[in-house]
mmCIF file of N, CA, C and O in Angstrom:
data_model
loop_
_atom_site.group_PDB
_atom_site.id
_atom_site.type_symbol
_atom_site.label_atom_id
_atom_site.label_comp_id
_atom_site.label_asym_id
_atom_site.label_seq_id
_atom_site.Cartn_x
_atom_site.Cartn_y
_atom_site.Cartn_z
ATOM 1 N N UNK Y 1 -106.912 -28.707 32.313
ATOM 2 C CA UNK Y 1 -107.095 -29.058 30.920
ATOM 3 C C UNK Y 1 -107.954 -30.315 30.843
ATOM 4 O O UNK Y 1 -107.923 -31.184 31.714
ATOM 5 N N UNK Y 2 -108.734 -30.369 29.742
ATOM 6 C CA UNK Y 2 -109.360 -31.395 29.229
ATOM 7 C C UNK Y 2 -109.307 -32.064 28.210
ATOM 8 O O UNK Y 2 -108.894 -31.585 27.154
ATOM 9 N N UNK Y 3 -109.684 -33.202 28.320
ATOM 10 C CA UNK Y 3 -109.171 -33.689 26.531
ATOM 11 C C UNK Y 3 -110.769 -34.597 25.906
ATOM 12 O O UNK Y 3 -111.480 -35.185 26.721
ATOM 13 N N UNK Y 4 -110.985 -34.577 24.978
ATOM 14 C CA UNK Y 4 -111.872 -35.251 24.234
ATOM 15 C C UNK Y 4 -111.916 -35.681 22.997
ATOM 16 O O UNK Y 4 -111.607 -35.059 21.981
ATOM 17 N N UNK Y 5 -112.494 -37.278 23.144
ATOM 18 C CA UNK Y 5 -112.058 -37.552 21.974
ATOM 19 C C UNK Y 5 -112.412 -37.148 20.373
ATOM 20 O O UNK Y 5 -113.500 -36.573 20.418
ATOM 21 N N UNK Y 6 -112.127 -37.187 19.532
ATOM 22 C CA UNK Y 6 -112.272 -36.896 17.813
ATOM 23 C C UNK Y 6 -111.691 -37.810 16.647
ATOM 24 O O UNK Y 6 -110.773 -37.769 15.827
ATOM 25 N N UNK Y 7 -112.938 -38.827 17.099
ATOM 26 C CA UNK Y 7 -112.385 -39.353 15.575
ATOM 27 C C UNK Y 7 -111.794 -38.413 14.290
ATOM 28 O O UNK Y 7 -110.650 -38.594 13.873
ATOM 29 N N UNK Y 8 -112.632 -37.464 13.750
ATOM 30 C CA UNK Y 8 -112.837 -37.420 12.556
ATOM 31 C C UNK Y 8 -111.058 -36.268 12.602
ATOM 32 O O UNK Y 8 -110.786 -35.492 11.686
ATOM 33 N N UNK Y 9 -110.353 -36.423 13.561
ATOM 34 C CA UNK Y 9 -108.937 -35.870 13.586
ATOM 35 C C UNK Y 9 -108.396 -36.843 13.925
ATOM 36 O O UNK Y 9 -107.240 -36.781 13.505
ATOM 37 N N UNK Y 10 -108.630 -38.097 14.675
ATOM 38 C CA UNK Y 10 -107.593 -39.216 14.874
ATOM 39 C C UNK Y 10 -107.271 -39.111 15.972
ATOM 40 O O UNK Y 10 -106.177 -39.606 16.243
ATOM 41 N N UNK Y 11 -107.850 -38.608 16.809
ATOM 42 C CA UNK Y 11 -106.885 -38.347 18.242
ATOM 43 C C UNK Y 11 -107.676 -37.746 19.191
ATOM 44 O O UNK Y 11 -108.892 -37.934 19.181
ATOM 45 N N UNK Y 12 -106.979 -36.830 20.264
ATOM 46 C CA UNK Y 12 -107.668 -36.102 21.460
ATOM 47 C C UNK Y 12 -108.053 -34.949 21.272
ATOM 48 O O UNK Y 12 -107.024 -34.394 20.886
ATOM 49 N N UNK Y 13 -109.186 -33.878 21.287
ATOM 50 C CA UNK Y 13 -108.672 -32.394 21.154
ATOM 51 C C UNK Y 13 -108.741 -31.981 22.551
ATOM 52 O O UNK Y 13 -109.592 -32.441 23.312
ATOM 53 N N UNK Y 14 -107.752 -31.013 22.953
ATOM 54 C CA UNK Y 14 -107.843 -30.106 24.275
ATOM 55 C C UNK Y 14 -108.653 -29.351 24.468
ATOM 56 O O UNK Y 14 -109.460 -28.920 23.644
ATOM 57 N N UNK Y 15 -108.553 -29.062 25.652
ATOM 58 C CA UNK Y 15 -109.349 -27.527 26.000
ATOM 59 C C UNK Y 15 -108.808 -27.125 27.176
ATOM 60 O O UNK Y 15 -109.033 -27.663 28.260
ATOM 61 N N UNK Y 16 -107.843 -25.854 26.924
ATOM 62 C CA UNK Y 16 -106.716 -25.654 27.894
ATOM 63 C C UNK Y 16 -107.528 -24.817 28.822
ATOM 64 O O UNK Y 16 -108.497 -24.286 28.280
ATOM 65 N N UNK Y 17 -107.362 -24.566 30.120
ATOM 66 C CA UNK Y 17 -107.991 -23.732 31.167
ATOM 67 C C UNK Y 17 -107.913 -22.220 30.294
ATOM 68 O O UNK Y 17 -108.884 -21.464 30.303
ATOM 69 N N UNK Y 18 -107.072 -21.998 29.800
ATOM 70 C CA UNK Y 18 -107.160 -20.619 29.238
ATOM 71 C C UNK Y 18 -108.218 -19.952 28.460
ATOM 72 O O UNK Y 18 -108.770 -18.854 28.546
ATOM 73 N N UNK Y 19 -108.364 -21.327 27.394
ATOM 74 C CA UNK Y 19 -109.505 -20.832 26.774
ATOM 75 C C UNK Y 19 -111.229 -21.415 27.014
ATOM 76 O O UNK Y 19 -112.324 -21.177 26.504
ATOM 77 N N UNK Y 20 -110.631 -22.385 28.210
ATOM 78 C CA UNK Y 20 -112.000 -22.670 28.641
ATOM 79 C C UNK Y 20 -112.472 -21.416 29.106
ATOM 80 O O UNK Y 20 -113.587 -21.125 28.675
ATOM 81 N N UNK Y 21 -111.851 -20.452 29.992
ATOM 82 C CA UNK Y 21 -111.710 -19.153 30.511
ATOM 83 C C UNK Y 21 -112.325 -18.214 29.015
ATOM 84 O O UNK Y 21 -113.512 -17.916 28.879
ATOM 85 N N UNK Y 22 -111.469 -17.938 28.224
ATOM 86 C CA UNK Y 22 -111.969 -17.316 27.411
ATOM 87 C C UNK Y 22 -113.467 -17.641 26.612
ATOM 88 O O UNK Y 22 -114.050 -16.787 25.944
ATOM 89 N N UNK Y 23 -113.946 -18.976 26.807
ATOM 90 C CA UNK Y 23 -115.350 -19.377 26.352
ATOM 91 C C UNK Y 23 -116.364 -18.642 27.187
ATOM 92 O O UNK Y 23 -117.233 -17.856 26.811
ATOM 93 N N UNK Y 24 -116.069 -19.063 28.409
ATOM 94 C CA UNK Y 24 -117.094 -18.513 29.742
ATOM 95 C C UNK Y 24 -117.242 -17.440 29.638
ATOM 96 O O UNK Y 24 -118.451 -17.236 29.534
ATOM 97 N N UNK Y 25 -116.415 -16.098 29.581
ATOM 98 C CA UNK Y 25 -116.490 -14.306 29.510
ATOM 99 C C UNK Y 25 -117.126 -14.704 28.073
ATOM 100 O O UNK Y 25 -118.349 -14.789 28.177
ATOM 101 N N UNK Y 26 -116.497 -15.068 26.309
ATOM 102 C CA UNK Y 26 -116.985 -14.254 25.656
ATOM 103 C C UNK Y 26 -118.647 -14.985 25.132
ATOM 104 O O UNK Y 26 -119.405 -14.406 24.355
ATOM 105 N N UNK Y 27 -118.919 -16.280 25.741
ATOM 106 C CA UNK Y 27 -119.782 -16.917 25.604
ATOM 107 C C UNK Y 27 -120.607 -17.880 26.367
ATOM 108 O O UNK Y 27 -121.024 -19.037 26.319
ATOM 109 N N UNK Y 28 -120.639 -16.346 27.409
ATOM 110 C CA UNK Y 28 -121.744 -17.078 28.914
ATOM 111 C C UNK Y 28 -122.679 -17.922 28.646
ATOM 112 O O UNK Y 28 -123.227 -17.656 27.576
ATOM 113 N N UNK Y 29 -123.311 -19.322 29.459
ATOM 114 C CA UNK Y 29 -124.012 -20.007 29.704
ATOM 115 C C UNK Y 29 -123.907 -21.209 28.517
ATOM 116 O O UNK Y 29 -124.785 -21.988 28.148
ATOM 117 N N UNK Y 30 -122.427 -21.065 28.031
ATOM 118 C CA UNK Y 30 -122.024 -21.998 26.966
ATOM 119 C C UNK Y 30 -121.168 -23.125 27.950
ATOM 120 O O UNK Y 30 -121.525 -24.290 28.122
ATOM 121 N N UNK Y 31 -120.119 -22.571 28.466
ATOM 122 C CA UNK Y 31 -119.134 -23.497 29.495
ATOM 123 C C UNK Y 31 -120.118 -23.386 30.954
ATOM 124 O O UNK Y 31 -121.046 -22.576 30.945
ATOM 125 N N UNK Y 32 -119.904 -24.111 32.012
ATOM 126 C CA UNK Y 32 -119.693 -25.515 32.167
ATOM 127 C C UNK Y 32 -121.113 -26.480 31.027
ATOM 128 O O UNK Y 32 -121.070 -27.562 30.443
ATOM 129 N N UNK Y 33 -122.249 -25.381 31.155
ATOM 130 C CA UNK Y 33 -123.452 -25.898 30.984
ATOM 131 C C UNK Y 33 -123.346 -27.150 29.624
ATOM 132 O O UNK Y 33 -124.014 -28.184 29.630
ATOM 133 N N UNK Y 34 -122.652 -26.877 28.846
ATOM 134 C CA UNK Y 34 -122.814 -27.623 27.459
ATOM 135 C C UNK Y 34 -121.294 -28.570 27.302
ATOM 136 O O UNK Y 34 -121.087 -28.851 26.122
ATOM 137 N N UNK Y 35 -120.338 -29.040 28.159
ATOM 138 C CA UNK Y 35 -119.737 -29.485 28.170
ATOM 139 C C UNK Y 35 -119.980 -30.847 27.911
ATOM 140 O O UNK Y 35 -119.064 -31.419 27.321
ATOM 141 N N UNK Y 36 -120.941 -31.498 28.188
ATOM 142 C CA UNK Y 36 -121.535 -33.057 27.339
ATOM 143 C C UNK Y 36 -121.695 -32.981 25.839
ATOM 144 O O UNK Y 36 -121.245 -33.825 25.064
ATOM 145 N N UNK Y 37 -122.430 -31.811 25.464
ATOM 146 C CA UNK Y 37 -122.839 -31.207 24.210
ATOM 147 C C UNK Y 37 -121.519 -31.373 23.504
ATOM 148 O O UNK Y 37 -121.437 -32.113 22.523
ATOM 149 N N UNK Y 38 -120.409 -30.660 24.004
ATOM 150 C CA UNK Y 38 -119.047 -30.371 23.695
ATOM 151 C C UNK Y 38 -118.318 -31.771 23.162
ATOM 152 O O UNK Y 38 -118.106 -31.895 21.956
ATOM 153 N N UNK Y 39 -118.032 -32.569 23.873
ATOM 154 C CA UNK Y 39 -117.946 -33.902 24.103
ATOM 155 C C UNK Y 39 -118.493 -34.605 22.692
ATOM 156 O O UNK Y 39 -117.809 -35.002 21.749
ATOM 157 N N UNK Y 40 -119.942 -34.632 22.844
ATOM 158 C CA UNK Y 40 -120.628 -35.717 22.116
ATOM 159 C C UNK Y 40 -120.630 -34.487 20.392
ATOM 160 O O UNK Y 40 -121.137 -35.144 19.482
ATOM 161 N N UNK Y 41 -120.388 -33.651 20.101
ATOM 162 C CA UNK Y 41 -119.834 -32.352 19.228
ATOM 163 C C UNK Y 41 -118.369 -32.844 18.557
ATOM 164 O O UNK Y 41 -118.099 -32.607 17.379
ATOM 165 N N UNK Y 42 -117.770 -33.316 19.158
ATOM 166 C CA UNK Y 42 -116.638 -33.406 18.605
ATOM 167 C C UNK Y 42 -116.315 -35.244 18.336
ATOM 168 O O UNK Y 42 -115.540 -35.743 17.520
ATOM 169 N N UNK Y 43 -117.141 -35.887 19.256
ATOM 170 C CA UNK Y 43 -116.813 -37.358 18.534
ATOM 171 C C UNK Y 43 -117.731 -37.939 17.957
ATOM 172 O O UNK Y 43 -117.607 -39.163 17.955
ATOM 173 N N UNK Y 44 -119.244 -37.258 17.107
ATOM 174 C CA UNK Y 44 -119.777 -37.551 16.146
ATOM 175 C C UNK Y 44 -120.664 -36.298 15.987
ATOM 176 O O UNK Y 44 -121.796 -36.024 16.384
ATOM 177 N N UNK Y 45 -119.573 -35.518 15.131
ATOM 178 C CA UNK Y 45 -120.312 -34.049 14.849
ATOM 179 C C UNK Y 45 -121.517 -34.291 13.923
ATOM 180 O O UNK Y 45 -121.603 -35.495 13.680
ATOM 181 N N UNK Y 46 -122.650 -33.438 13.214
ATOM 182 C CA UNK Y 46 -123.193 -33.388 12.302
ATOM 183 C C UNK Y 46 -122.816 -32.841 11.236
ATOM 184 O O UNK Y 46 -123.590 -32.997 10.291
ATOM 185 N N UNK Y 47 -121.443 -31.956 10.950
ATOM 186 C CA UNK Y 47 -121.314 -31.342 10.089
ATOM 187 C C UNK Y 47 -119.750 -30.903 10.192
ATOM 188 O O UNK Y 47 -119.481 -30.780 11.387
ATOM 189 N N UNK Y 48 -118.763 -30.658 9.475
ATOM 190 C CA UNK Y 48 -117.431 -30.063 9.728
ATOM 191 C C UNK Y 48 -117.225 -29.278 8.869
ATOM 192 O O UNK Y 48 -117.724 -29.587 7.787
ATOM 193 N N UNK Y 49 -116.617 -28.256 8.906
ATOM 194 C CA UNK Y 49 -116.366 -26.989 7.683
ATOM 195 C C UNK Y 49 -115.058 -26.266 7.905
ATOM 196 O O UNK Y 49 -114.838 -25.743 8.997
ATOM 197 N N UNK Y 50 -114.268 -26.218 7.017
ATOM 198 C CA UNK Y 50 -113.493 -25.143 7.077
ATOM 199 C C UNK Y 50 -113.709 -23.720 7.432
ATOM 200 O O UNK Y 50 -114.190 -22.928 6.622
ATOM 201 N N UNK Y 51 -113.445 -23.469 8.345
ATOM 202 C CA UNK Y 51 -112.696 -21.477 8.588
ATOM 203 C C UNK Y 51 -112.465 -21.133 7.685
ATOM 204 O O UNK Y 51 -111.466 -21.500 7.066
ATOM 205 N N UNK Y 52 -113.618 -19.984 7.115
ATOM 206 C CA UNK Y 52 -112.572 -18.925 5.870
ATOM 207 C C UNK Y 52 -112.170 -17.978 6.869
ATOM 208 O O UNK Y 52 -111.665 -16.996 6.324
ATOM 209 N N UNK Y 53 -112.199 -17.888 8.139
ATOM 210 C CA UNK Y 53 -110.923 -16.812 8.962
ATOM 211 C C UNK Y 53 -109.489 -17.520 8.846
ATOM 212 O O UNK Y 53 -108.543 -17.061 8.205
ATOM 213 N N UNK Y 54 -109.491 -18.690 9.560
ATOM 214 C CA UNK Y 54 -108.432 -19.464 9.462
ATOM 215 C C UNK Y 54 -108.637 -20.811 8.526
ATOM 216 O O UNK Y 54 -109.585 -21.511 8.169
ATOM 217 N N UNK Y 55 -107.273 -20.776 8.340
ATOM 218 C CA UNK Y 55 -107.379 -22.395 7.189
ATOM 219 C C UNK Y 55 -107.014 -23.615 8.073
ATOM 220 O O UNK Y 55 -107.051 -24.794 7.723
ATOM 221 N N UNK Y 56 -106.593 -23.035 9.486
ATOM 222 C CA UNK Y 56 -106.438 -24.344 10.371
ATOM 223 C C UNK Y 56 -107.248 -24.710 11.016
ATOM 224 O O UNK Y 56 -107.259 -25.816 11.556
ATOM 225 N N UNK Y 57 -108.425 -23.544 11.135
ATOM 226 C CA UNK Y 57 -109.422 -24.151 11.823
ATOM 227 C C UNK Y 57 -110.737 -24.916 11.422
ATOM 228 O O UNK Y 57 -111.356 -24.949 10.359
ATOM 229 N N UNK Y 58 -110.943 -25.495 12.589
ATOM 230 C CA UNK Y 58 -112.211 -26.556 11.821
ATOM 231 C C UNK Y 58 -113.346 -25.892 12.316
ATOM 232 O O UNK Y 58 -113.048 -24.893 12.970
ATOM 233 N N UNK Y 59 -114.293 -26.070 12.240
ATOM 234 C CA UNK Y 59 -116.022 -25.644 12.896
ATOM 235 C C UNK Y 59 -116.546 -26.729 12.994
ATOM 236 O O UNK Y 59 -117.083 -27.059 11.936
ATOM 237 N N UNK Y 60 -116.679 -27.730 14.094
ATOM 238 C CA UNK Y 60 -117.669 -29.120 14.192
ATOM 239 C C UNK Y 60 -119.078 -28.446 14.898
ATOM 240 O O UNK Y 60 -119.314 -27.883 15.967
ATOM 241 N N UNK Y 61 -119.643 -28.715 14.045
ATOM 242 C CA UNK Y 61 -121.337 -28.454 14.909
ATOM 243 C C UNK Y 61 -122.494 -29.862 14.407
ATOM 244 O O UNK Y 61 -122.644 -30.801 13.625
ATOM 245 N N UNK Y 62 -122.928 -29.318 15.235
ATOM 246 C CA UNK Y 62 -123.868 -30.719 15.721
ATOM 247 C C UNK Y 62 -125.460 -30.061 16.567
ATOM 248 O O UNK Y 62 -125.455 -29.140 17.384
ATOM 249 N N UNK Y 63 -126.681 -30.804 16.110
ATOM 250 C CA UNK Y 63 -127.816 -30.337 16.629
ATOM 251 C C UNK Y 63 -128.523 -30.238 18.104
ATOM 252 O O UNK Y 63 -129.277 -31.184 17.877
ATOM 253 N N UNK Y 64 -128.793 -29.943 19.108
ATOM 254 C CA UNK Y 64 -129.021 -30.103 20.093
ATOM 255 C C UNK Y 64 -130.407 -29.085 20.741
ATOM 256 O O UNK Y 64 -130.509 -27.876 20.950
ATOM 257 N N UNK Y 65 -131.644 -30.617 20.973
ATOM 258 C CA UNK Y 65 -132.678 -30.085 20.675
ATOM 259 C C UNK Y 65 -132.994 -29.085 22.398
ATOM 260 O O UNK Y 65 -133.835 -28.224 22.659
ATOM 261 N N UNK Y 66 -131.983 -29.662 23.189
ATOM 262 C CA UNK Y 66 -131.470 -29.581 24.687
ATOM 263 C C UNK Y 66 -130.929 -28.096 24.949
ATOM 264 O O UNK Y 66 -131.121 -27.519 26.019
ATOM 265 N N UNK Y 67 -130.423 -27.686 24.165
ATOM 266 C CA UNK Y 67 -129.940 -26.516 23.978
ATOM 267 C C UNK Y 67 -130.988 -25.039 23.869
ATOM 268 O O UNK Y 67 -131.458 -24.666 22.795
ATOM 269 N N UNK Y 68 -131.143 -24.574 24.722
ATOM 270 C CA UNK Y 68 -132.648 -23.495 24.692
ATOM 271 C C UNK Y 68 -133.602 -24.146 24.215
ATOM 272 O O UNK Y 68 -133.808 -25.296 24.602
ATOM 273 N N UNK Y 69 -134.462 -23.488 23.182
ATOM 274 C CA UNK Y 69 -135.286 -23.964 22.643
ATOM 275 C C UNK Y 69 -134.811 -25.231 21.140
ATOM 276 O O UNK Y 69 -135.781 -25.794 20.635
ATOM 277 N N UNK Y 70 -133.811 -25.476 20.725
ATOM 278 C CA UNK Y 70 -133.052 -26.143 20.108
ATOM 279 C C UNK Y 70 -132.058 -25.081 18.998
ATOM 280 O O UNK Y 70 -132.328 -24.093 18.314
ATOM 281 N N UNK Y 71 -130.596 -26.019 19.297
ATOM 282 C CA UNK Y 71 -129.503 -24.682 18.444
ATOM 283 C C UNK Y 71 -128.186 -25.968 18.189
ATOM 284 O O UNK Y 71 -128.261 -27.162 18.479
ATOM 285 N N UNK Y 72 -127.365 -25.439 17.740
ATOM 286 C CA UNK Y 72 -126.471 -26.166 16.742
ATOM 287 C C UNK Y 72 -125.475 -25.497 18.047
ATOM 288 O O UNK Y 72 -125.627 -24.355 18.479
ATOM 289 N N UNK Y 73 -124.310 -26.606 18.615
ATOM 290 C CA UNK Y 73 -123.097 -25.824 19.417
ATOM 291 C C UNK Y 73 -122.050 -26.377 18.336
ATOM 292 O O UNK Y 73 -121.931 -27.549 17.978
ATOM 293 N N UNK Y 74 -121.335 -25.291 17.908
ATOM 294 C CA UNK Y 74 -120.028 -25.497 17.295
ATOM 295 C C UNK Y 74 -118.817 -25.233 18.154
ATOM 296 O O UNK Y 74 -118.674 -24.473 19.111
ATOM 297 N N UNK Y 75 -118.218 -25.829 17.725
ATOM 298 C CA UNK Y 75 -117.000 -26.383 18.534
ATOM 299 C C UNK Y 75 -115.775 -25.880 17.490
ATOM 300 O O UNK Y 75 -115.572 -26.798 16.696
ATOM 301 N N UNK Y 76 -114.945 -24.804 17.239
ATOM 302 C CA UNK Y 76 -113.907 -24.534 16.694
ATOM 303 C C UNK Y 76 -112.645 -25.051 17.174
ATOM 304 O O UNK Y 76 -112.641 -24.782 18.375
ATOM 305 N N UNK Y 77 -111.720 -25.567 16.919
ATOM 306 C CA UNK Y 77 -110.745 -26.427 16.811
ATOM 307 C C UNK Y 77 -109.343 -25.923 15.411
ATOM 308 O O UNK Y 77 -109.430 -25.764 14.194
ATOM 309 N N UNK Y 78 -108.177 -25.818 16.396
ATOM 310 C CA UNK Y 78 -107.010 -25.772 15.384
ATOM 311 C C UNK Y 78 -106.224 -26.958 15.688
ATOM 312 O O UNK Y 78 -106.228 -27.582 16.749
ATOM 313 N N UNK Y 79 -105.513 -27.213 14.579
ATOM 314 C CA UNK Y 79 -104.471 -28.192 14.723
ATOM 315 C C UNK Y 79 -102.904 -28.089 14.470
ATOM 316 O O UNK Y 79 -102.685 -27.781 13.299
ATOM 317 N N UNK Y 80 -101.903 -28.234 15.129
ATOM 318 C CA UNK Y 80 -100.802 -28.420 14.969
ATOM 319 C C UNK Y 80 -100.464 -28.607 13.073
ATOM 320 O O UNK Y 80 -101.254 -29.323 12.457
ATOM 321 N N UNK Y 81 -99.368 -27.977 12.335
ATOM 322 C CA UNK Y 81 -99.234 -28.238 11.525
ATOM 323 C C UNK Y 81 -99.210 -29.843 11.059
ATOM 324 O O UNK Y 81 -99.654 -30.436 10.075
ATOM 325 N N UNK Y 82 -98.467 -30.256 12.260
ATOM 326 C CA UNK Y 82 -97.579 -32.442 11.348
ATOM 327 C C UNK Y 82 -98.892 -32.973 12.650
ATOM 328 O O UNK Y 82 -98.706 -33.952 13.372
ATOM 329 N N UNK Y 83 -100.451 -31.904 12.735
ATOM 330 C CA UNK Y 83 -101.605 -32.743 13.548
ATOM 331 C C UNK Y 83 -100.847 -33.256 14.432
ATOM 332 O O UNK Y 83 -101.366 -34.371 14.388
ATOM 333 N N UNK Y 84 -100.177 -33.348 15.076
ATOM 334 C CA UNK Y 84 -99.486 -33.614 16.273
ATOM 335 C C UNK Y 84 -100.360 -33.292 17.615
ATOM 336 O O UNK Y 84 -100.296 -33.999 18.621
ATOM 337 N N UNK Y 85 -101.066 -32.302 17.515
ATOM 338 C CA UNK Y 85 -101.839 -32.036 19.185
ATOM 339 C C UNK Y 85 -103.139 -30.830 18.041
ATOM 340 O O UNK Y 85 -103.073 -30.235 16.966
ATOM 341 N N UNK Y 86 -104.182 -31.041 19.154
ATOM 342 C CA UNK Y 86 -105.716 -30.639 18.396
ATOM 343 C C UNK Y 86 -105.876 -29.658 19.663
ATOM 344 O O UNK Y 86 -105.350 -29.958 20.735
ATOM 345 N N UNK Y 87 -106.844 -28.122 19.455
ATOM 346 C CA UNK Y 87 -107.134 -27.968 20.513
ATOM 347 C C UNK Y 87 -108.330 -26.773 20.305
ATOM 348 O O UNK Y 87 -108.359 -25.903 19.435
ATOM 349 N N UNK Y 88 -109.254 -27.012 21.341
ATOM 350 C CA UNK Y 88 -110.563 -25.698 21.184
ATOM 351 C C UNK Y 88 -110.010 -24.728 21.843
ATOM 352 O O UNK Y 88 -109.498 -24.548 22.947
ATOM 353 N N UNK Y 89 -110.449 -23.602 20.013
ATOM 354 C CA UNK Y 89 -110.564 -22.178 20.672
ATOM 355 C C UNK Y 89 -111.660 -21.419 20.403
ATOM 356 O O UNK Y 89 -111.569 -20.241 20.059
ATOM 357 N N UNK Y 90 -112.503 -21.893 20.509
ATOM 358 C CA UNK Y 90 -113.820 -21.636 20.852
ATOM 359 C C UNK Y 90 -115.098 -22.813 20.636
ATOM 360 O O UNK Y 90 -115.182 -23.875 20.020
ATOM 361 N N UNK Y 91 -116.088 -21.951 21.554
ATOM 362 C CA UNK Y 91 -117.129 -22.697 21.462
ATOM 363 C C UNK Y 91 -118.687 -21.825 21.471
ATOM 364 O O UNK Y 91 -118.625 -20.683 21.927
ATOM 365 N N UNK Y 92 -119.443 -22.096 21.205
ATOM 366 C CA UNK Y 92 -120.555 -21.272 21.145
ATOM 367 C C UNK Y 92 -122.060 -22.008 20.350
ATOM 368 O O UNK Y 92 -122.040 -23.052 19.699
ATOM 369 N N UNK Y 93 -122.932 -21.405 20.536
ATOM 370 C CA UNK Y 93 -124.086 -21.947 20.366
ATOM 371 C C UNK Y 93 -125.165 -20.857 19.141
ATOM 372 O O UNK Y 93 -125.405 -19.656 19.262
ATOM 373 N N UNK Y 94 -125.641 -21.820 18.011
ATOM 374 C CA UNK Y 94 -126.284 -20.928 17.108
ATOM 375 C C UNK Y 94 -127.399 -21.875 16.417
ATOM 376 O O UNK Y 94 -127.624 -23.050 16.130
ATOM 377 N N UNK Y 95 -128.062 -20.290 16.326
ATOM 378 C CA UNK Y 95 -129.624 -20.773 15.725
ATOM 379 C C UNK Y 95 -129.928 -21.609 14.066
ATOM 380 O O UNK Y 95 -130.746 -22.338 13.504
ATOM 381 N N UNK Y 96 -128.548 -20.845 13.813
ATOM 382 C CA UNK Y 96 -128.524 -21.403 12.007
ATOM 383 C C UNK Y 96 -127.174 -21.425 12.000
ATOM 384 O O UNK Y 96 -126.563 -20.909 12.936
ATOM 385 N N UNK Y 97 -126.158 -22.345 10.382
ATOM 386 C CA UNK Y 97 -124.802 -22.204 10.612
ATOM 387 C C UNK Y 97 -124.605 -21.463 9.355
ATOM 388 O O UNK Y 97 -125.173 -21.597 8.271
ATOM 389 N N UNK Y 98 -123.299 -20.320 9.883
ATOM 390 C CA UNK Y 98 -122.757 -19.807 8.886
ATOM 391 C C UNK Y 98 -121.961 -19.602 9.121
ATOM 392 O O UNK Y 98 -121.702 -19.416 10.310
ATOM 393 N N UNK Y 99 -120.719 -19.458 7.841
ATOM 394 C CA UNK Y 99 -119.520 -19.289 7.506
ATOM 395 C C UNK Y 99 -118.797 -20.437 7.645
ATOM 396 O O UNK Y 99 -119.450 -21.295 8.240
ATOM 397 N N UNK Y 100 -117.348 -20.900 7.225
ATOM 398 C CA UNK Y 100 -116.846 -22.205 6.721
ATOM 399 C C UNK Y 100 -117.321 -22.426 5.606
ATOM 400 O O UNK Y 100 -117.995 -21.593 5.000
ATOM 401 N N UNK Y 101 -117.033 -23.619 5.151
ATOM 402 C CA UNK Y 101 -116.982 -24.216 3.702
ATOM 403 C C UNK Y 101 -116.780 -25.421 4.211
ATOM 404 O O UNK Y 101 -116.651 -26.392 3.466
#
C-alpha cells in the first residue's frame, strides 16, 4: 500500500495493492509509469468534480504535458462516510474531461 498526500481532503489517500492491481490490467501503461503524476494529481489537482456514478467519489485531474503527447490523469478517490480514511479506485489518463460535476 501507498499513501499520498491531499490537501483538498485533509489527509492521506491510499492506494491498496489491490487496486493498484486493478489499475495496471484495466489501464495499462497508467501504473507504475504515472505514479509521480498520481502524487503531484492529488496534492494540487487542477480541477475536482463530483461522480454522477457515485456521490462518494471524487475525480481529481490535473494537466500533464509529459503524458503522451499531453492528457489530463484523473485520479478517482472514495471516502469513508465520518472521512475517516480516503482511497484510489481508479486511475487513468484522458484527452478531454468528462462526466462529474
Amino acid at each position: 500500500m501507498k499513501g499520498f498526500p491531499c490537501p483538498y481532503l485533509g489527509g492521506e489517500v491510499e492506494l491498496t495493492d489491490e487496486r493498484a492491481q486493478h489499475i495496471i490490467k484495466t489501464h495499462p501503461g497508467t501504473l507504475p509509469d504515472y505514479i509521480n503524476e498520481m502524487a503531484a494529481t492529488l496534492a494540487n489537482p487542477d480541477e475536482v468534480r463530483r461522480s454522477r456514478r457515485d456521490p462518494n467519489a471524487l475525480l481529481f485531474s490535473k494537466w500533464f504535458e509529459t503524458i503522451r503527447t499531453g492528457r489530463y490523469l484523473v485520479v478517482v478517490t472514495v471516502s469513508e462516510p465520518d472521512q475517516s480514511r480516503h482511497w484510489v479506485i481508479t486511475t487513468y489518463t484522458a484527452r478531454k474531461l468528462s462526466g462529474g460535476e
